[in-house]
């Protein structure tokens, strides 16, 4: 339009000038060259240049706006969740245990559970108002659940009045993987946001939002009048569109240039996009507080940060409080300035009542409510940084770090918060006891795995597990000591016809190498035990017997199997590795034993169950991957030997506090001068590995039994007492055996002890029962013959 008007003016002006000149010079040659009209009007040239500059600048601003709004508007961090807690009819769970779990999940105990995030207990019934949650399988709406108990067992489950055999609590949010900007948000659509929150926002921030074009002259006038009347700045004139532009595109400050840019960009934004699109963007962008180094943006994340609930579960009072924070999230911080925040909330409610959005009754009820802000923002720090490090390692095998920091993925993990709490407590409290009277500073690490699935349910990286730092469970490579002996045993079964009762020589020896170095291993007790069985050697952890057996077999074969089972790198085949002078992390050691006790099948440890995109689409499930590493028979024999370690050997102290009826298996490990104390053991449900040592490698004075085993026992005494049971392979047979001379007895004899064998390796010599046994056998035969006839 400007160009058209300029062309018209130019034509008219030239015509008039031409007449004037003709009148003066008629019949004569031109006396002087005609002066350009532009030179006569320098202001016009300035306007033209300014118009061109302004047009270019508007084109630039327009490109910025369209690029941001038509593409991906925000970097969305990946959100990480623990596994949900499941309730089943018939489950062994007391009301007190469920109450503790609900508190851990962020639910609050009240007299009447009337809204999401609250629960109440009435005798043998717990009523919990569940929060809504988007599970990988779909959305579960908020609703009232009633769990009735009969003693320490769940008797009945009702959800929204309907009987159910099964119910899931929403999973605990345990952390995130954040972009470099440090921003944290949960995207919400306009339809998800409660209507009272939207109405309150428009009333307090931009009443003319749906009628202006991006800037509001009436809003500016209204703010000016309010500020003059109060004598200070109490109200701003910026529209929501201008605020959004400022947050997304412009630097902080109050310069005239920034305000001009803000106005132009607001107009351009309104020109290109619908009002609802702009409002939705504002709801997701607005700054609502700070969680440590991370900025909380958007009402979706604000709802989680202040109330630990999804946005569609907010009450009227809670929505008003969040809207009040828009004016100044730091000034009205409800945790640091509760009275200030309450006054601001009530002002928002008052404006809603005056505008007729809410009635007097709703206003009075909302105004009388407490702030109800959770004591600590659940987003202030990752709850379990050690476990999250394992999650990140696993994720990076499938996703680039940029996707984890910006695509809004939701990661559902294997962490079981109850088991994690028990594991942390066991390690930290026992280390504190063991520290007494010692000059060294003890450290430790613990891993707990559900061995049937390979899922890591707990990981403790050190005695201060709540702070990020050196993760000993994943990164501390330490000599494993006698934990290698079950691997040597498995290699013997794999490569030879050795059985559990085969003899080994537990006698001293020395090896002299070409460079003159001498290796002369010793038993821990300093004694030699002569000829011992394979079972006895493992039960009592005899170094000499296993060193000799490993040398006869060949060190490379032991190391090759160890690598197949889970060791990440292959060390040199020095003889000393047969006694554990090779470094593994607790994670690697747990992987090795996981495969040993899993029937000889490889089952990789995993910390992730599912990855879900921001739109709810399942991107990746992490299925089980297995392959055969040992024959089931060989694995069965190794497991039996490790059970004997717990019954009769170096692990038997565990039964001082664990039920004798519960079958356990495991192995202790101790390195030179007690620099490292190890234990890895299992029951019917869990496999746990514990390491204790000193970060500077100073001696601790602890053995595997006096150190790591005590922590393992503390933990497993609080876990479900599930005994170890496994399916006997067809290749395994049992015989009562005299361990002194290796002869077997008939099944009818009570002599000897039951021992499993691979078919073909059982003793060929058969002993005879004693005199009493012979009489009993004859009577049984006679009695049976009566029925046979």
PDB file of C-alpha atoms in Angstrom, residues 172-335:
ATOM      1  CA  UNK A 172       6.813 -43.137  41.165  1.00  0.00           C
ATOM      2  CA  UNK A 173       8.541 -40.437  39.096  1.00  0.00           C
ATOM      3  CA  UNK A 174      12.247 -40.928  39.824  1.00  0.00           C
ATOM      4  CA  UNK A 175      13.974 -38.409  37.567  1.00  0.00           C
ATOM      5  CA  UNK A 176      14.596 -37.185  34.073  1.00  0.00           C
ATOM      6  CA  UNK A 177      17.153 -36.673  31.340  1.00  0.00           C
ATOM      7  CA  UNK A 178      17.247 -32.939  30.819  1.00  0.00           C
ATOM      8  CA  UNK A 179      18.331 -30.628  27.966  1.00  0.00           C
ATOM      9  CA  UNK A 180      21.314 -28.327  28.343  1.00  0.00           C
ATOM     10  CA  UNK A 181      18.901 -25.425  28.853  1.00  0.00           C
ATOM     11  CA  UNK A 182      17.845 -26.962  32.152  1.00  0.00           C
ATOM     12  CA  UNK A 183      14.160 -26.474  31.356  1.00  0.00           C
ATOM     13  CA  UNK A 184      11.660 -28.990  32.657  1.00  0.00           C
ATOM     14  CA  UNK A 185       8.091 -29.286  31.413  1.00  0.00           C
ATOM     15  CA  UNK A 186       5.240 -31.677  30.766  1.00  0.00           C
ATOM     16  CA  UNK A 187       3.269 -30.745  27.666  1.00  0.00           C
ATOM     17  CA  UNK A 188      -0.498 -30.498  28.068  1.00  0.00           C
ATOM     18  CA  UNK A 189      -3.214 -29.804  25.533  1.00  0.00           C
ATOM     19  CA  UNK A 190      -5.776 -27.067  26.080  1.00  0.00           C
ATOM     20  CA  UNK A 191      -8.477 -29.695  26.601  1.00  0.00           C
ATOM     21  CA  UNK A 192      -6.493 -31.243  29.497  1.00  0.00           C
ATOM     22  CA  UNK A 193      -6.299 -27.998  31.464  1.00  0.00           C
ATOM     23  CA  UNK A 194      -9.143 -27.492  33.959  1.00  0.00           C
ATOM     24  CA  UNK A 195     -11.541 -24.763  32.821  1.00  0.00           C
ATOM     25  CA  UNK A 196     -11.254 -22.789  36.124  1.00  0.00           C
ATOM     26  CA  UNK A 197      -7.490 -22.495  35.618  1.00  0.00           C
ATOM     27  CA  UNK A 198      -7.923 -21.078  32.100  1.00  0.00           C
ATOM     28  CA  UNK A 199     -10.610 -18.672  33.272  1.00  0.00           C
ATOM     29  CA  UNK A 200      -8.488 -17.515  36.195  1.00  0.00           C
ATOM     30  CA  UNK A 201      -5.495 -16.991  33.927  1.00  0.00           C
ATOM     31  CA  UNK A 202      -7.428 -14.871  31.432  1.00  0.00           C
ATOM     32  CA  UNK A 203      -9.066 -12.800  34.195  1.00  0.00           C
ATOM     33  CA  UNK A 204      -5.781 -11.979  35.895  1.00  0.00           C
ATOM     34  CA  UNK A 205      -3.460 -11.706  32.906  1.00  0.00           C
ATOM     35  CA  UNK A 206      -5.458 -10.808  29.773  1.00  0.00           C
ATOM     36  CA  UNK A 207      -9.223 -10.262  29.881  1.00  0.00           C
ATOM     37  CA  UNK A 208      -9.329  -9.171  26.239  1.00  0.00           C
ATOM     38  CA  UNK A 209      -7.332 -12.135  24.953  1.00  0.00           C
ATOM     39  CA  UNK A 210      -9.990 -13.380  22.541  1.00  0.00           C
ATOM     40  CA  UNK A 211     -10.732  -9.892  21.135  1.00  0.00           C
ATOM     41  CA  UNK A 212      -7.366  -8.145  20.648  1.00  0.00           C
ATOM     42  CA  UNK A 213      -4.850  -8.642  17.816  1.00  0.00           C
ATOM     43  CA  UNK A 214      -1.830  -9.289  20.003  1.00  0.00           C
ATOM     44  CA  UNK A 215      -1.608  -5.970  21.782  1.00  0.00           C
ATOM     45  CA  UNK A 216      -4.391  -4.374  23.826  1.00  0.00           C
ATOM     46  CA  UNK A 217      -4.741  -0.605  24.093  1.00  0.00           C
ATOM     47  CA  UNK A 218      -7.543  -1.000  26.641  1.00  0.00           C
ATOM     48  CA  UNK A 219      -5.344  -3.307  28.678  1.00  0.00           C
ATOM     49  CA  UNK A 220      -2.532  -0.775  28.652  1.00  0.00           C
ATOM     50  CA  UNK A 221      -4.922   1.983  29.731  1.00  0.00           C
ATOM     51  CA  UNK A 222      -6.405  -0.181  32.483  1.00  0.00           C
ATOM     52  CA  UNK A 223      -2.946  -1.062  33.821  1.00  0.00           C
ATOM     53  CA  UNK A 224      -1.847   2.593  33.671  1.00  0.00           C
ATOM     54  CA  UNK A 225      -4.889   3.677  35.663  1.00  0.00           C
ATOM     55  CA  UNK A 226      -4.364   0.933  38.284  1.00  0.00           C
ATOM     56  CA  UNK A 227      -0.698   1.826  38.691  1.00  0.00           C
ATOM     57  CA  UNK A 228      -1.433   5.567  39.045  1.00  0.00           C
ATOM     58  CA  UNK A 229      -4.153   4.861  41.600  1.00  0.00           C
ATOM     59  CA  UNK A 230      -1.885   2.662  43.746  1.00  0.00           C
ATOM     60  CA  UNK A 231       1.203   4.790  43.349  1.00  0.00           C
ATOM     61  CA  UNK A 232       3.292   1.829  42.203  1.00  0.00           C
ATOM     62  CA  UNK A 233       3.403  -0.817  39.498  1.00  0.00           C
ATOM     63  CA  UNK A 234       0.692  -3.319  40.401  1.00  0.00           C
ATOM     64  CA  UNK A 235      -0.474  -4.358  36.958  1.00  0.00           C
ATOM     65  CA  UNK A 236       1.130  -4.824  33.568  1.00  0.00           C
ATOM     66  CA  UNK A 237      -0.328  -4.051  30.193  1.00  0.00           C
ATOM     67  CA  UNK A 238       1.190  -6.906  28.249  1.00  0.00           C
ATOM     68  CA  UNK A 239      -1.166  -9.402  26.663  1.00  0.00           C
ATOM     69  CA  UNK A 240      -0.657 -13.158  26.978  1.00  0.00           C
ATOM     70  CA  UNK A 241       0.600 -13.088  23.412  1.00  0.00           C
ATOM     71  CA  UNK A 242       3.231 -10.498  24.299  1.00  0.00           C
ATOM     72  CA  UNK A 243       4.268 -12.487  27.374  1.00  0.00           C
ATOM     73  CA  UNK A 244       4.618 -15.608  25.257  1.00  0.00           C
ATOM     74  CA  UNK A 245       6.725 -13.739  22.706  1.00  0.00           C
ATOM     75  CA  UNK A 246       8.962 -12.378  25.462  1.00  0.00           C
ATOM     76  CA  UNK A 247       9.483 -15.829  26.991  1.00  0.00           C
ATOM     77  CA  UNK A 248      10.125 -17.608  23.710  1.00  0.00           C
ATOM     78  CA  UNK A 249      12.095 -15.093  21.673  1.00  0.00           C
ATOM     79  CA  UNK A 250      13.364 -12.076  23.591  1.00  0.00           C
ATOM     80  CA  UNK A 251      15.980 -11.371  26.235  1.00  0.00           C
ATOM     81  CA  UNK A 252      15.147 -10.000  29.629  1.00  0.00           C
ATOM     82  CA  UNK A 253      15.054  -6.262  29.975  1.00  0.00           C
ATOM     83  CA  UNK A 254      12.763  -3.264  29.556  1.00  0.00           C
ATOM     84  CA  UNK A 255      14.385  -1.419  26.678  1.00  0.00           C
ATOM     85  CA  UNK A 256      12.288   0.417  24.117  1.00  0.00           C
ATOM     86  CA  UNK A 257      13.676  -1.735  21.310  1.00  0.00           C
ATOM     87  CA  UNK A 258      12.607  -4.928  23.071  1.00  0.00           C
ATOM     88  CA  UNK A 259       9.106  -3.583  23.656  1.00  0.00           C
ATOM     89  CA  UNK A 260       8.775  -2.616  19.977  1.00  0.00           C
ATOM     90  CA  UNK A 261       9.955  -6.071  18.882  1.00  0.00           C
ATOM     91  CA  UNK A 262       7.556  -7.628  21.341  1.00  0.00           C
ATOM     92  CA  UNK A 263       4.593  -5.716  19.905  1.00  0.00           C
ATOM     93  CA  UNK A 264       5.453  -6.520  16.278  1.00  0.00           C
ATOM     94  CA  UNK A 265       6.033 -10.212  17.026  1.00  0.00           C
ATOM     95  CA  UNK A 266       2.775 -10.404  18.962  1.00  0.00           C
ATOM     96  CA  UNK A 267       0.918  -9.012  15.959  1.00  0.00           C
ATOM     97  CA  UNK A 268       2.647 -11.435  13.616  1.00  0.00           C
ATOM     98  CA  UNK A 269       1.926 -14.360  15.925  1.00  0.00           C
ATOM     99  CA  UNK A 270      -1.745 -13.508  16.028  1.00  0.00           C
ATOM    100  CA  UNK A 271      -1.774 -13.081  12.230  1.00  0.00           C
ATOM    101  CA  UNK A 272      -0.501 -16.637  11.609  1.00  0.00           C
ATOM    102  CA  UNK A 273      -2.004 -18.714  14.426  1.00  0.00           C
ATOM    103  CA  UNK A 274      -5.333 -19.312  16.109  1.00  0.00           C
ATOM    104  CA  UNK A 275      -6.071 -17.980  19.565  1.00  0.00           C
ATOM    105  CA  UNK A 276      -6.333 -21.467  21.091  1.00  0.00           C
ATOM    106  CA  UNK A 277      -2.931 -22.413  19.675  1.00  0.00           C
ATOM    107  CA  UNK A 278      -1.367 -19.340  21.274  1.00  0.00           C
ATOM    108  CA  UNK A 279      -3.101 -19.970  24.597  1.00  0.00           C
ATOM    109  CA  UNK A 280      -1.992 -23.606  24.636  1.00  0.00           C
ATOM    110  CA  UNK A 281       1.590 -22.549  23.929  1.00  0.00           C
ATOM    111  CA  UNK A 282       1.424 -20.063  26.800  1.00  0.00           C
ATOM    112  CA  UNK A 283       0.114 -22.709  29.189  1.00  0.00           C
ATOM    113  CA  UNK A 284       3.140 -24.866  28.369  1.00  0.00           C
ATOM    114  CA  UNK A 285       5.749 -22.086  28.369  1.00  0.00           C
ATOM    115  CA  UNK A 286       4.990 -19.895  31.388  1.00  0.00           C
ATOM    116  CA  UNK A 287       7.693 -19.941  34.087  1.00  0.00           C
ATOM    117  CA  UNK A 288       6.439 -21.202  37.439  1.00  0.00           C
ATOM    118  CA  UNK A 289       9.489 -21.820  39.592  1.00  0.00           C
ATOM    119  CA  UNK A 290      12.909 -23.317  40.038  1.00  0.00           C
ATOM    120  CA  UNK A 291      13.886 -26.874  41.046  1.00  0.00           C
ATOM    121  CA  UNK A 292      17.584 -26.669  41.753  1.00  0.00           C
ATOM    122  CA  UNK A 293      19.296 -26.083  38.415  1.00  0.00           C
ATOM    123  CA  UNK A 294      16.101 -26.785  36.451  1.00  0.00           C
ATOM    124  CA  UNK A 295      13.463 -24.255  35.545  1.00  0.00           C
ATOM    125  CA  UNK A 296       9.834 -25.341  35.860  1.00  0.00           C
ATOM    126  CA  UNK A 297       7.872 -24.299  32.779  1.00  0.00           C
ATOM    127  CA  UNK A 298       4.199 -24.793  32.065  1.00  0.00           C
ATOM    128  CA  UNK A 299       1.196 -25.627  34.204  1.00  0.00           C
ATOM    129  CA  UNK A 300       1.583 -29.364  33.546  1.00  0.00           C
ATOM    130  CA  UNK A 301       4.942 -29.484  35.261  1.00  0.00           C
ATOM    131  CA  UNK A 302       3.922 -26.872  37.809  1.00  0.00           C
ATOM    132  CA  UNK A 303       1.085 -29.125  38.937  1.00  0.00           C
ATOM    133  CA  UNK A 304       3.542 -31.963  39.481  1.00  0.00           C
ATOM    134  CA  UNK A 305       6.124 -29.788  41.168  1.00  0.00           C
ATOM    135  CA  UNK A 306       3.838 -28.139  43.696  1.00  0.00           C
ATOM    136  CA  UNK A 307       1.084 -30.715  44.212  1.00  0.00           C
ATOM    137  CA  UNK A 308       2.552 -33.980  42.881  1.00  0.00           C
ATOM    138  CA  UNK A 309      -0.508 -34.609  40.738  1.00  0.00           C
ATOM    139  CA  UNK A 310      -1.470 -34.360  37.061  1.00  0.00           C
ATOM    140  CA  UNK A 311      -3.027 -31.097  35.952  1.00  0.00           C
ATOM    141  CA  UNK A 312      -6.507 -32.527  35.387  1.00  0.00           C
ATOM    142  CA  UNK A 313      -6.664 -33.495  39.087  1.00  0.00           C
ATOM    143  CA  UNK A 314      -6.197 -29.910  40.370  1.00  0.00           C
ATOM    144  CA  UNK A 315      -8.751 -28.380  42.699  1.00  0.00           C
ATOM    145  CA  UNK A 316     -10.036 -24.816  42.257  1.00  0.00           C
ATOM    146  CA  UNK A 317      -7.772 -23.542  45.052  1.00  0.00           C
ATOM    147  CA  UNK A 318      -4.722 -25.275  43.582  1.00  0.00           C
ATOM    148  CA  UNK A 319      -5.415 -23.900  40.109  1.00  0.00           C
ATOM    149  CA  UNK A 320      -5.728 -20.379  41.546  1.00  0.00           C
ATOM    150  CA  UNK A 321      -2.413 -20.757  43.349  1.00  0.00           C
ATOM    151  CA  UNK A 322      -0.637 -21.757  40.129  1.00  0.00           C
ATOM    152  CA  UNK A 323      -2.183 -18.827  38.260  1.00  0.00           C
ATOM    153  CA  UNK A 324      -1.012 -16.540  41.054  1.00  0.00           C
ATOM    154  CA  UNK A 325       2.570 -17.649  40.482  1.00  0.00           C
ATOM    155  CA  UNK A 326       2.535 -16.205  36.964  1.00  0.00           C
ATOM    156  CA  UNK A 327       2.967 -12.716  38.427  1.00  0.00           C
ATOM    157  CA  UNK A 328       6.212 -13.752  40.145  1.00  0.00           C
ATOM    158  CA  UNK A 329       7.132 -17.375  40.809  1.00  0.00           C
ATOM    159  CA  UNK A 330       9.966 -16.489  43.173  1.00  0.00           C
ATOM    160  CA  UNK A 331       8.123 -13.732  45.054  1.00  0.00           C
ATOM    161  CA  UNK A 332       5.035 -15.892  45.591  1.00  0.00           C
ATOM    162  CA  UNK A 333       6.879 -19.202  46.125  1.00  0.00           C
ATOM    163  CA  UNK A 334       4.428 -21.113  48.394  1.00  0.00           C
ATOM    164  CA  UNK A 335       7.215 -23.063  50.117  1.00  0.00           C
TER     165      UNK A 335
END
